[in-house]
């Protein structure tokens, strides 16, 4: 990390944590503000956030950041004083400025401060600061009906220190040509490319950095833990220490030959129970600390939906439920992207334009419901729209057009399998790729990420009524419920989250289709994989007629794993196999069983992929 | 620990004392830098890992950590041997990763001065890859092959490990 001009690393870290939090909140607040522009409390909070960011960054000497924050603050100040009125256009600019702040903070965080082009954004802010803000507002956005209040304001002086950044271009003419801050950007962020030649008010640019950069910002290298949770943890550890002492005592008794005592066994049994109780409590506590509310991901979405609905000319009511649902941070980190794609998908393909909706007898405003809920050891996230639903016929035709499958194959597909077609890489019903969709990548990303998390995707859709995408994800990736199976004497562990069912079958019922062993299971033809073969396990005994098939699913695929025997269910902690053995096909990791032996965890996802 | 390693290595050539753990493998004696060796354990139950290079015996549970086990004999293309009472696993630090190596027996820790290390004669070691031999130590009645752990796995092997 190249040294930042800041002696006190701790100070810097504090700054970053605080700023990141403020920015996250800011995005949310700004969107809310647009809807409730007369909420002074909210307005003040937004102002304070930006003010804090400005203050802290000037203290640490981040000049670029100060400049941007400062101008934004000025505009906000005028809004706060009622000198300006909240309009979508002002919000666009403020949001863009917030994005720039994010970008700059991101740079600082990455330890790599670069000269970024900030004048463009600042130039957009300036018109709102000039003496005749009302007029500037008019000049910049001719379409926008100027609010009645603005002429009155023109008398008032601009905020006192509006001139602190001398190099800023004179405002009015800078506006039309101001491009988003895209010039020298070696950063991984794709330069916000739209609207380079279009008038700035149409610019769909702001959301772009928010999508990609926002992720970086909310990265989770530090945790804030409730003190109460820490206290609880300490209590648990205290109990564990007591139990350990008891264990040492019992061991001493054993050494001294007191094991014959009648109550010894009972004592030991009790200790075992208490130990197991305390450790599972402890496990829960630690797990809880790793949990963060899914809100962390969800709160990005109002912003994305807002900008998309503006771009697409659709009216959308986004409803979010269950944002307080907690799940493991590792999962939270991974679900952001798939959810964005699913939301984009719903906005672009699912929901119709207001006119179409009216024509179809629906209300003008489409509804998009994002909900999270716990169910056992899983979290279920659903994205539901009341749009046009998936047109399976069209999907099928497209798939054939694109050469992804043949007529005969299509004819054999069930309704569900038809839905699954949209997950094929390269699949898109759009004729032309746009900025938003049509490249056939999005749903593939969704599938890949969900698979990576050992999750499942389910699609429900009715033509004309809307679609629902349901994601089932494990709560945590560190400790999992697993099914232990035996393959010719070797024990393997299969994540229970992927297991759909287990069946005992006669091997003579297996069929061979094109070199692939399959099993007819109810109305489904299940491809089979013999673990013995993929793992090269030596045959130990005569093969029996009966064996067990573990039906596993990953994302949208199903498959049967053939094993010799089922051993049982156990909660296991995942251990990595280290760098050297990290990428063995079909193996996700390892775990240690009660007897101290290592057992490998099967990776059903990899298996299914490998078999394709 | 890492820091302590540096001066020893740097001074190899200047006659500074270095400490080696010596072990036996098919009648030859080998040595590795003592600072690379974390611990020496007896053979525990090894869990086989499928689809790995033949010299990977599997993985073991080392007090809650899962580490890979490599058979030195197989790695060096020597005859396989039954494990016996002398068989040990040397848990060593190979470029930041803990790995266990099965050896016939571990004998002792010896001190030698850097000047005693001679470049290895071209064909002295039969099947062993020349790359991982740092040199040969020729003392009065013994010949010791000094191994360089970081060269244990060729680039291709590393690629195999990490990019399958």
XYZ file of C-alpha atoms in Angstrom:
776
model
C 0.000 0.000 0.000
C 1.649 3.214 -1.067
C 1.856 5.528 1.892
C -0.890 8.075 2.085
C 0.054 11.472 3.259
C -1.307 10.796 6.635
C 0.829 9.928 9.578
C -1.795 8.420 11.683
C -3.061 5.254 10.074
C -5.583 4.784 12.812
C -7.024 8.179 12.185
C -7.301 7.378 8.536
C -9.036 4.098 9.209
C -11.482 5.832 11.486
C -12.159 8.361 8.796
C -12.751 5.687 6.195
C -15.099 3.686 8.369
C -17.094 6.731 9.296
C -17.215 8.161 5.802
C -18.229 4.861 4.286
C -21.074 4.577 6.725
C -22.168 8.131 6.108
C -22.123 7.704 2.363
C -24.169 4.542 2.531
C -26.757 6.288 4.613
C -26.598 9.309 2.362
C -27.659 7.466 -0.750
C -30.656 6.124 1.008
C -31.596 9.449 2.519
C -31.285 11.265 -0.754
C -33.714 8.953 -2.456
C -36.133 9.325 0.419
C -35.703 13.065 0.270
C -36.807 13.151 -3.298
C -40.072 11.613 -2.276
C -40.519 13.688 0.859
C -38.832 16.952 0.079
C -40.380 18.817 2.958
C -38.858 16.602 5.608
C -36.543 19.091 7.300
C -35.177 16.564 9.748
C -34.050 14.370 6.870
C -32.691 17.359 5.009
C -30.638 18.357 7.994
C -29.305 14.875 8.431
C -28.140 14.786 4.839
C -26.531 18.139 5.249
C -24.765 17.048 8.397
C -23.388 13.917 6.725
C -21.848 15.814 3.882
C -20.608 18.427 6.299
C -18.910 15.775 8.420
C -17.280 14.250 5.378
C -16.043 17.625 4.307
C -14.703 18.485 7.720
C -12.928 15.198 8.246
C -11.380 15.136 4.811
C -10.123 18.682 5.027
C -8.557 17.794 8.354
C -6.746 14.909 6.709
C -5.888 16.929 3.661
C -7.804 15.159 0.918
C -8.237 18.190 -1.262
C -10.285 16.742 -4.086
C -12.733 15.259 -1.660
C -13.034 18.538 0.201
C -13.823 20.406 -2.981
C -16.567 18.083 -4.086
C -18.052 17.734 -0.622
C -17.902 21.449 -0.170
C -19.841 22.287 -3.294
C -22.377 19.595 -2.582
C -22.771 20.957 0.887
C -23.388 24.414 -0.528
C -26.143 23.175 -2.768
C -27.658 21.201 0.059
C -27.465 24.236 2.239
C -29.527 26.204 -0.212
C -32.037 23.403 -0.380
C -32.134 23.340 3.363
C -32.788 27.034 3.601
C -35.552 26.692 1.070
C -33.713 28.766 -1.491
C -33.930 25.916 -3.935
C -36.569 23.311 -4.382
C -35.837 19.628 -4.694
C -36.261 18.566 -8.287
C -35.179 15.358 -9.967
C -32.527 17.367 -11.773
C -30.966 18.712 -8.636
C -31.093 15.233 -7.190
C -29.343 13.846 -10.245
C -26.498 16.256 -9.768
C -26.284 15.730 -6.042
C -26.311 11.984 -6.527
C -23.597 12.313 -9.101
C -21.562 14.328 -6.652
C -22.148 11.684 -4.002
C -20.883 9.086 -6.411
C -17.793 11.145 -6.997
C -17.276 11.348 -3.251
C -17.597 7.572 -3.137
C -15.078 7.192 -5.890
C -12.616 9.460 -4.138
C -13.093 7.704 -0.817
C -12.598 4.452 -2.668
C -9.289 5.746 -3.944
C -8.206 6.708 -0.479
C -9.217 3.351 0.814
C -7.262 1.605 -1.904
C -4.303 3.715 -0.838
C -4.010 5.031 -4.310
C -4.955 8.640 -4.595
C -5.124 9.850 -8.124
C -5.966 13.071 -9.783
C -9.494 12.602 -10.869
C -11.509 14.870 -13.019
C -13.897 16.549 -10.634
C -14.540 19.806 -12.396
C -17.286 18.302 -14.520
C -19.396 17.423 -11.555
C -18.565 20.592 -9.734
C -19.530 22.564 -12.784
C -22.908 20.914 -12.660
C -23.316 21.866 -9.049
C -22.331 25.442 -9.583
C -25.415 26.655 -11.445
C -27.421 25.901 -8.376
C -25.157 28.131 -6.383
C -25.022 31.150 -8.601
C -26.939 34.255 -7.642
C -29.748 33.525 -10.024
C -30.040 29.888 -9.271
C -33.551 29.851 -10.578
C -32.434 31.086 -13.977
C -29.576 28.646 -14.099
C -31.945 25.900 -13.253
C -33.986 27.015 -16.203
C -31.004 27.226 -18.503
C -29.764 23.812 -17.611
C -33.095 22.098 -17.719
C -35.386 23.882 -20.121
C -37.988 21.158 -19.839
C -38.230 21.451 -16.142
C -40.965 23.810 -15.002
C -39.174 26.295 -12.840
C -40.449 26.392 -9.352
C -42.211 29.537 -8.335
C -39.908 30.195 -5.491
C -36.822 30.615 -7.565
C -37.251 34.163 -8.830
C -37.552 35.314 -5.288
C -34.279 33.731 -4.336
C -32.268 35.461 -6.958
C -31.780 38.416 -4.669
C -30.132 36.417 -1.989
C -26.404 36.090 -1.937
C -24.913 32.681 -2.580
C -23.449 30.838 0.307
C -20.467 32.835 1.524
C -17.549 30.593 0.657
C -18.674 29.456 -2.747
C -15.494 30.724 -4.295
C -12.974 28.592 -2.478
C -12.214 26.474 -5.495
C -10.692 28.926 -7.919
C -10.006 26.612 -10.840
C -13.648 25.743 -11.335
C -14.884 26.804 -14.697
C -17.450 29.550 -14.923
C -20.726 27.896 -14.408
C -23.375 28.325 -17.086
C -21.533 27.302 -20.232
C -19.794 24.491 -18.478
C -23.074 22.775 -17.938
C -23.972 21.463 -21.370
C -20.627 19.918 -22.139
C -19.835 18.649 -18.707
C -19.165 14.994 -19.051
C -19.254 12.683 -16.109
C -15.929 12.319 -14.335
C -14.626 9.772 -16.718
C -11.282 11.004 -17.979
C -8.236 9.481 -16.334
C -9.593 6.331 -14.885
C -7.377 3.335 -14.762
C -9.631 2.159 -11.983
C -11.666 -0.986 -12.602
C -14.840 1.047 -12.721
C -16.129 1.169 -16.231
C -16.128 4.799 -17.137
C -19.675 5.994 -17.089
C -19.952 6.111 -20.806
C -23.493 7.100 -21.644
C -24.461 10.718 -22.104
C -21.158 11.914 -23.401
C -22.762 13.817 -26.176
C -26.195 14.279 -24.747
C -27.398 17.043 -22.527
C -26.492 16.332 -18.919
C -30.017 16.162 -17.639
C -30.599 12.939 -19.488
C -27.451 11.476 -18.129
C -28.033 8.014 -16.760
C -24.427 8.227 -15.682
C -24.687 8.581 -11.929
C -25.982 5.115 -11.162
C -23.077 3.420 -12.908
C -20.381 4.178 -10.386
C -22.867 3.454 -7.673
C -23.387 -0.086 -8.917
C -19.826 -1.099 -9.125
C -18.013 1.192 -6.789
C -20.614 0.941 -4.119
C -19.624 -2.662 -3.598
C -16.048 -1.783 -2.956
C -17.012 0.820 -0.472
C -19.178 -1.376 1.611
C -16.505 -4.005 1.788
C -16.513 -5.700 5.123
C -13.048 -5.905 6.494
C -14.070 -4.600 9.875
C -17.081 -5.410 11.995
C -18.958 -3.419 14.519
C -20.282 -5.665 17.187
C -22.906 -4.846 19.735
C -21.234 -4.673 23.155
C -23.979 -6.820 24.542
C -23.136 -9.568 22.131
C -19.520 -9.353 23.199
C -20.554 -9.602 26.848
C -22.620 -12.657 26.076
C -19.672 -14.155 24.313
C -17.446 -13.510 27.287
C -19.986 -15.240 29.517
C -19.986 -18.259 27.282
C -16.234 -18.392 27.272
C -16.277 -18.146 31.060
C -18.503 -21.176 31.225
C -16.293 -23.000 28.809
C -13.301 -22.346 31.050
C -15.201 -23.788 34.011
C -16.045 -26.881 32.035
C -12.437 -27.224 30.986
C -11.354 -27.139 34.626
C -13.906 -29.788 35.398
C -12.515 -31.856 32.563
C -8.981 -31.561 33.862
C -10.247 -32.707 37.236
C -11.985 -35.703 35.765
C -8.911 -36.604 33.799
C -6.885 -36.518 37.024
C -9.398 -38.791 38.700
C -9.086 -41.124 35.788
C -5.310 -41.148 36.041
C -5.545 -41.987 39.728
C -7.651 -44.969 38.947
C -10.868 -43.599 40.290
C -12.635 -44.505 37.121
C -14.078 -47.485 38.922
C -16.126 -45.190 41.134
C -19.793 -45.705 40.375
C -20.545 -42.074 39.759
C -17.576 -41.493 37.498
C -19.410 -42.412 34.355
C -22.316 -40.260 35.294
C -20.016 -37.314 36.012
C -18.359 -37.716 32.696
C -21.638 -37.974 30.894
C -22.836 -34.775 32.516
C -19.664 -32.965 31.600
C -19.990 -34.042 27.994
C -23.507 -32.724 27.852
C -22.581 -29.390 29.367
C -19.583 -29.046 27.085
C -21.684 -29.714 24.059
C -24.265 -27.215 25.264
C -21.733 -24.484 25.894
C -19.935 -24.994 22.614
C -23.083 -24.897 20.554
C -24.124 -21.727 22.375
C -20.714 -20.302 21.651
C -21.010 -21.276 18.048
C -24.332 -19.485 17.793
C -22.910 -16.385 19.406
C -19.973 -16.180 17.074
C -22.187 -16.915 14.131
C -24.464 -14.087 15.184
C -21.559 -11.716 15.242
C -20.756 -12.592 11.693
C -24.316 -11.895 10.747
C -25.296 -8.623 9.227
C -28.718 -7.521 8.134
C -29.442 -7.985 4.477
C -30.352 -4.305 4.519
C -26.723 -3.694 3.740
C -27.358 -4.943 0.221
C -30.955 -3.922 -0.083
C -30.398 -0.268 0.582
C -28.560 0.166 -2.678
C -31.624 -0.790 -4.621
C -33.977 2.172 -4.257
C -31.277 4.212 -5.889
C -30.807 1.771 -8.742
C -34.518 1.382 -9.277
C -34.967 5.142 -9.298
C -32.390 5.740 -11.963
C -33.532 2.798 -14.052
C -37.147 3.830 -13.960
C -36.102 7.263 -15.138
C -34.038 5.810 -17.950
C -36.651 3.333 -19.057
C -39.588 5.668 -18.644
C -41.349 3.183 -16.418
C -43.130 3.889 -13.210
C -42.153 1.564 -10.446
C -43.095 1.189 -6.847
C -40.312 -0.685 -5.093
C -41.372 -2.376 -1.902
C -38.806 -3.882 0.375
C -39.631 -6.335 3.119
C -37.518 -8.099 5.674
C -34.418 -5.991 5.276
C -33.630 -6.716 8.927
C -33.168 -10.413 8.119
C -29.650 -11.328 9.118
C -27.245 -13.509 7.255
C -23.578 -14.265 7.194
C -21.359 -11.529 5.884
C -19.738 -13.820 3.378
C -23.139 -14.461 1.854
C -24.081 -10.802 1.950
C -20.959 -9.962 0.016
C -21.888 -12.397 -2.710
C -25.562 -11.734 -3.269
C -25.262 -8.090 -4.272
C -24.487 -8.732 -7.920
C -27.071 -11.407 -8.595
C -29.748 -9.274 -7.003
C -28.835 -6.263 -9.099
C -29.131 -8.383 -12.215
C -32.458 -9.784 -11.155
C -33.789 -6.325 -10.423
C -32.550 -5.027 -13.736
C -34.132 -7.972 -15.388
C -37.461 -7.339 -13.705
C -37.330 -3.642 -14.538
C -36.323 -4.108 -18.126
C -38.049 -7.318 -19.205
C -40.686 -7.861 -16.580
C -42.425 -4.583 -16.063
C -44.229 -2.962 -18.966
C -44.278 0.702 -19.801
C -47.112 2.685 -18.149
C -49.154 2.764 -21.371
C -48.881 -0.954 -21.949
C -49.894 -1.528 -18.384
C -52.967 0.612 -18.708
C -53.827 -1.167 -21.941
C -53.530 -4.498 -20.130
C -55.880 -3.264 -17.468
C -53.259 -2.827 -14.771
C -52.364 0.233 -12.785
C -49.826 2.558 -14.387
C -47.302 2.028 -11.660
C -45.658 -1.363 -11.658
C -44.805 -3.046 -8.390
C -41.496 -4.631 -7.620
C -41.301 -6.490 -4.348
C -38.013 -7.415 -2.803
C -38.381 -9.593 0.250
C -36.108 -11.560 2.517
C -37.168 -14.114 5.077
C -35.602 -16.862 7.167
C -36.682 -20.411 6.710
C -34.854 -22.903 8.841
C -31.200 -22.792 7.972
C -31.815 -20.860 4.835
C -32.634 -17.375 3.826
C -35.127 -16.880 1.061
C -34.933 -13.790 -1.043
C -37.595 -13.161 -3.593
C -37.838 -10.592 -6.335
C -41.351 -10.322 -7.604
C -42.809 -8.070 -10.247
C -46.340 -7.732 -11.580
C -45.200 -7.326 -15.138
C -45.763 -9.388 -18.217
C -44.292 -12.632 -16.989
C -42.051 -14.958 -18.928
C -43.290 -15.772 -22.388
C -42.107 -19.350 -22.667
C -42.908 -19.575 -26.359
C -40.763 -16.603 -27.124
C -37.993 -17.902 -24.897
C -38.093 -21.237 -26.695
C -37.981 -19.649 -30.132
C -35.055 -17.476 -29.137
C -33.152 -20.415 -27.752
C -33.521 -22.228 -31.055
C -32.578 -19.122 -33.014
C -29.443 -18.778 -30.997
C -28.654 -22.421 -31.563
C -28.737 -23.199 -27.860
C -30.971 -26.188 -28.413
C -32.864 -28.015 -31.150
C -36.569 -28.233 -31.960
C -36.827 -31.749 -30.572
C -35.084 -30.787 -27.383
C -37.431 -27.860 -26.995
C -40.490 -30.000 -27.511
C -39.392 -32.258 -24.687
C -38.992 -29.477 -22.172
C -41.350 -29.001 -19.283
C -42.624 -25.602 -18.225
C -39.954 -25.394 -15.547
C -37.171 -26.318 -17.891
C -38.396 -23.626 -20.255
C -37.921 -21.033 -17.531
C -34.471 -22.384 -16.908
C -33.502 -21.563 -20.471
C -33.084 -17.932 -19.518
C -30.083 -18.879 -17.415
C -28.147 -20.141 -20.411
C -25.065 -18.064 -21.079
C -25.572 -15.900 -24.124
C -29.322 -16.108 -23.908
C -31.315 -12.930 -24.327
C -34.704 -12.161 -25.800
C -33.607 -8.656 -26.626
C -32.927 -7.971 -30.275
C -30.366 -5.393 -29.448
C -28.048 -5.092 -26.512
C -28.559 -1.904 -24.543
C -26.698 -0.451 -21.624
C -29.091 -2.164 -19.334
C -29.505 -5.602 -20.741
C -29.503 -7.791 -23.765
C -26.045 -9.246 -23.695
C -27.184 -12.470 -22.190
C -24.754 -12.201 -19.337
C -26.866 -11.141 -16.398
C -28.795 -14.277 -15.678
C -25.696 -16.336 -16.185
C -24.013 -14.251 -13.498
C -26.985 -14.847 -11.246
C -26.773 -18.561 -11.739
C -23.021 -18.720 -11.248
C -23.035 -16.683 -8.060
C -25.935 -18.526 -6.541
C -24.286 -21.823 -7.321
C -21.132 -20.621 -5.698
C -23.122 -20.059 -2.537
C -24.718 -23.490 -2.715
C -28.021 -21.829 -3.292
C -31.022 -22.688 -5.388
C -33.047 -20.568 -7.775
C -36.683 -21.118 -8.468
C -38.777 -19.238 -10.998
C -42.492 -18.742 -10.821
C -44.106 -16.920 -13.635
C -47.470 -16.485 -15.178
C -47.904 -14.798 -18.485
C -49.432 -11.380 -18.026
C -49.369 -11.635 -14.242
C -45.697 -11.236 -13.458
C -42.759 -13.327 -12.375
C -41.078 -14.199 -9.153
C -37.475 -15.255 -8.716
C -36.874 -17.076 -5.488
C -33.355 -17.533 -4.173
C -32.674 -20.005 -1.409
C -29.361 -19.404 0.228
C -27.571 -20.944 3.176
C -27.283 -18.635 6.180
C -23.601 -19.108 6.513
C -20.766 -20.627 4.612
C -18.550 -21.410 7.568
C -20.589 -24.075 9.330
C -22.941 -26.225 7.363
C -25.298 -29.076 7.861
C -24.030 -31.994 5.920
C -25.004 -35.482 4.957
C -22.272 -38.030 5.537
C -22.171 -40.798 2.986
C -19.940 -43.795 2.545
C -18.428 -44.763 -0.760
C -16.778 -48.167 -0.569
C -15.414 -47.474 2.891
C -14.480 -43.856 2.395
C -16.643 -41.238 4.067
C -17.602 -38.081 2.218
C -19.755 -35.199 3.293
C -22.388 -33.563 1.090
C -23.746 -30.102 1.983
C -27.304 -30.653 3.105
C -28.387 -27.413 1.526
C -27.897 -28.994 -1.875
C -29.517 -32.282 -0.988
C -33.098 -32.531 -2.149
C -33.799 -36.121 -1.203
C -32.186 -39.505 -0.743
C -33.521 -42.737 -2.119
C -32.603 -46.383 -1.847
C -32.773 -48.020 -5.239
C -32.014 -51.234 -7.016
C -29.083 -50.712 -9.350
C -30.876 -52.745 -11.995
C -33.286 -49.882 -12.354
C -30.591 -47.623 -13.720
C -30.805 -46.915 -17.423
C -28.074 -46.020 -19.826
C -28.723 -43.115 -22.197
C -25.913 -42.027 -24.442
C -23.245 -43.305 -22.106
C -24.842 -41.559 -19.168
C -26.423 -43.514 -16.380
C -29.849 -42.186 -15.489
C -32.613 -42.998 -13.100
C -36.277 -42.522 -13.740
C -37.519 -40.680 -10.707
C -41.233 -39.934 -10.768
C -41.710 -37.723 -13.844
C -38.071 -36.759 -14.075
C -35.040 -38.335 -15.678
C -32.186 -37.934 -13.262
C -28.600 -38.115 -14.515
C -26.419 -40.138 -12.153
C -22.838 -39.814 -11.060
C -21.059 -42.618 -9.284
C -18.888 -41.055 -6.602
C -16.825 -44.219 -6.633
C -15.841 -43.518 -10.221
C -15.182 -39.797 -10.013
C -13.149 -40.206 -6.850
C -11.387 -43.375 -8.001
C -12.298 -45.254 -4.894
C -11.158 -48.849 -4.873
C -13.892 -51.421 -4.895
C -13.840 -53.066 -1.492
C -16.621 -55.527 -1.500
C -18.912 -57.236 -3.949
C -21.203 -54.627 -5.345
C -24.700 -55.016 -4.030
C -27.902 -54.639 -5.899
C -29.141 -51.892 -3.689
C -27.426 -48.583 -3.296
C -28.390 -45.082 -2.317
C -28.909 -42.128 -4.584
C -28.533 -38.665 -3.124
C -30.451 -36.208 -5.272
C -28.639 -32.879 -5.270
C -29.542 -29.608 -6.891
C -27.512 -26.577 -7.733
C -29.227 -23.448 -8.995
C -31.531 -24.922 -11.608
C -29.985 -28.371 -12.175
C -30.668 -31.710 -10.533
C -28.477 -34.766 -10.344
C -28.161 -38.022 -8.455
C -24.989 -39.089 -6.646
C -24.649 -42.834 -6.232
C -23.195 -43.897 -2.884
C -22.866 -47.155 -1.003
C -24.399 -46.158 2.288
C -25.780 -43.153 4.134
C -23.982 -42.513 7.408
C -25.923 -39.653 8.916
C -26.377 -35.965 9.249
C -23.874 -33.747 11.007
C -23.103 -30.113 11.464
C -19.597 -29.533 10.216
C -17.183 -26.650 10.099
C -15.647 -26.128 6.698
C -11.863 -26.233 6.551
C -9.965 -25.216 3.505
C -7.565 -27.701 1.996
C -4.956 -24.990 1.661
C -3.663 -23.366 -1.472
C -2.012 -26.431 -2.866
C -5.132 -28.514 -2.988
C -7.651 -25.723 -3.439
C -8.932 -26.642 -6.854
C -9.722 -30.304 -6.933
C -12.709 -30.918 -9.150
C -15.707 -32.108 -7.185
C -14.239 -31.258 -3.788
C -15.325 -28.096 -2.011
C -13.224 -28.425 1.095
C -12.826 -30.649 4.075
C -13.999 -31.007 7.595
C -12.950 -32.815 10.724
C -15.256 -35.402 12.234
C -15.713 -36.274 15.868
C -13.021 -38.956 15.738
C -10.459 -36.456 14.459
C -10.419 -37.759 10.915
C -10.560 -35.488 7.951
C -13.497 -35.919 5.606
C -13.799 -34.304 2.236
C -16.797 -32.176 1.393
C -18.269 -32.930 -1.992
C -19.010 -29.975 -4.206
C -22.300 -30.835 -5.895
C -22.143 -27.666 -7.948
C -18.776 -28.590 -9.394
C -19.990 -32.127 -9.996
C -22.967 -30.943 -11.962
C -20.882 -28.520 -13.969
C -18.240 -31.129 -14.618
C -20.854 -33.500 -15.886
C -22.299 -31.045 -18.366
C 10.281 -16.313 13.029
C 10.306 -15.257 9.442
C 12.704 -12.480 10.301
C 15.052 -14.789 12.076
C 15.267 -16.789 8.918
C 16.675 -14.078 6.792
C 20.131 -13.591 8.274
C 20.765 -17.306 8.342
C 19.954 -17.641 4.703
C 21.784 -14.526 3.678
C 24.901 -15.664 5.401
C 24.928 -19.122 3.906
C 27.908 -18.406 1.824
C 29.881 -16.617 4.479
C 30.523 -19.461 6.808
C 27.848 -18.583 9.364
C 26.474 -21.477 11.315
C 23.179 -22.836 10.074
C 21.046 -25.501 11.636
C 19.564 -28.328 9.680
C 17.142 -31.086 10.487
C 18.436 -34.245 8.916
C 16.238 -37.102 7.806
C 16.569 -40.354 5.946
C 15.051 -41.417 2.736
C 16.021 -44.625 1.016
C 19.475 -44.819 2.631
C 20.396 -41.268 1.808
C 20.512 -38.501 4.328
C 18.900 -35.151 3.627
C 18.733 -31.868 5.434
C 16.373 -28.915 5.530
C 16.644 -25.583 7.258
C 15.468 -26.024 10.828
C 13.434 -22.844 10.690
C 11.245 -24.296 7.966
C 10.290 -27.267 10.088
C 7.278 -26.676 12.280
C 6.990 -30.044 13.902
C 7.643 -33.721 13.457
C 4.827 -36.149 14.060
C 4.068 -39.825 13.747
C 1.855 -41.136 10.988
C -1.800 -40.332 11.740
C -4.771 -41.491 9.714
C -4.452 -39.969 6.277
C -7.580 -39.181 4.293
C -7.084 -39.848 0.622
C -7.885 -36.981 -1.715
C -9.023 -38.035 -5.166
C -7.705 -36.642 -8.426
C -4.423 -35.325 -7.113
C -0.844 -35.986 -8.217
C 0.318 -39.461 -7.199
C 2.705 -38.185 -4.531
C -0.108 -36.482 -2.611
C -0.996 -39.063 0.010
C -3.974 -37.089 1.233
C -4.768 -34.747 4.081
C -4.543 -34.975 7.853
C -5.995 -33.121 10.785
C -3.211 -31.253 12.522
C -4.920 -29.947 15.646
C -7.869 -28.567 13.767
C -6.019 -27.519 10.670
C -6.215 -29.603 7.537
C -2.865 -29.966 5.811
C -1.806 -31.920 2.742
C 0.589 -34.835 3.082
C 3.236 -35.508 0.463
C 5.172 -38.721 0.180
C 8.824 -37.744 -0.248
C 9.613 -41.126 -1.729
C 6.964 -40.858 -4.371
C 7.836 -37.252 -5.031
C 11.453 -38.166 -5.657
C 10.604 -41.257 -7.668
C 12.098 -43.641 -5.123
C 10.852 -47.116 -4.290
C 7.811 -47.118 -2.079
C 8.252 -48.493 1.395
C 5.990 -49.733 4.150
C 5.474 -47.300 6.967
C 7.180 -48.505 10.124
C 7.924 -47.299 13.622
C 10.516 -44.885 12.301
C 8.282 -43.259 9.726
C 7.626 -39.618 10.465
C 5.788 -36.704 8.984
C 7.781 -33.498 8.907
C 5.389 -30.570 8.923
C 7.118 -27.822 7.058
C 6.429 -24.353 5.851
C 6.544 -24.304 2.075
C 6.139 -20.768 0.887
C 3.727 -19.881 3.631
C 1.663 -23.064 3.446
C 1.975 -25.858 5.960
C 2.573 -29.243 4.387
C 3.489 -32.599 5.780
C 6.199 -34.744 4.182
C 6.495 -38.429 4.878
C 10.098 -39.466 5.487
C 11.678 -42.750 6.525
C 13.142 -41.385 9.733
C 14.226 -38.131 11.292
C 17.651 -38.272 12.845
C 18.895 -35.061 14.400
C 19.494 -31.362 14.250
C 22.988 -30.543 13.090
C 24.956 -27.372 12.870
C 27.110 -26.725 9.906
C 28.846 -23.683 8.625
C 27.757 -22.252 5.339
C 31.140 -22.857 3.807
C 30.661 -26.596 4.071
C 27.882 -26.519 1.507
C 29.098 -27.527 -1.900
C 27.215 -27.306 -5.140
C 25.678 -30.658 -5.949
C 27.562 -32.852 -8.420
C 25.478 -33.298 -11.511
C 24.126 -36.829 -11.140
C 24.528 -37.571 -7.489
C 20.867 -37.908 -6.619
C 19.324 -40.224 -9.121
C 15.628 -39.511 -9.489
C 15.505 -36.334 -7.471
C 14.853 -33.162 -9.390
C 18.035 -31.188 -9.376
C 16.108 -28.002 -8.834
C 15.240 -28.543 -5.225
C 18.778 -29.405 -4.183
C 20.518 -26.453 -2.656
C 23.808 -28.283 -2.285
C 25.636 -31.168 -0.713
C 27.317 -31.197 2.646
C 30.364 -33.371 2.840
C 31.386 -33.999 6.411
C 33.869 -36.555 7.629
C 31.739 -39.656 7.564
C 28.469 -38.443 6.117
C 27.025 -36.968 2.971
C 24.009 -34.774 3.363
C 21.792 -33.480 0.591
C 20.483 -30.024 1.402
C 16.956 -29.438 0.125
C 15.434 -26.181 -0.922
C 11.768 -26.424 -0.011
C 10.568 -23.582 -2.118
C 11.812 -25.461 -5.172
C 10.036 -28.661 -4.180
C 7.301 -28.137 -6.695
C 8.057 -27.135 -10.217
C 6.148 -24.355 -11.842
C 3.988 -26.852 -13.691
C 3.101 -28.599 -10.502
C 2.163 -25.349 -8.849
C 0.042 -24.487 -11.809
C -1.629 -27.835 -11.478
C -2.301 -27.235 -7.822
C -3.763 -23.827 -8.231
C -5.300 -23.833 -11.650
C -7.061 -27.118 -12.124
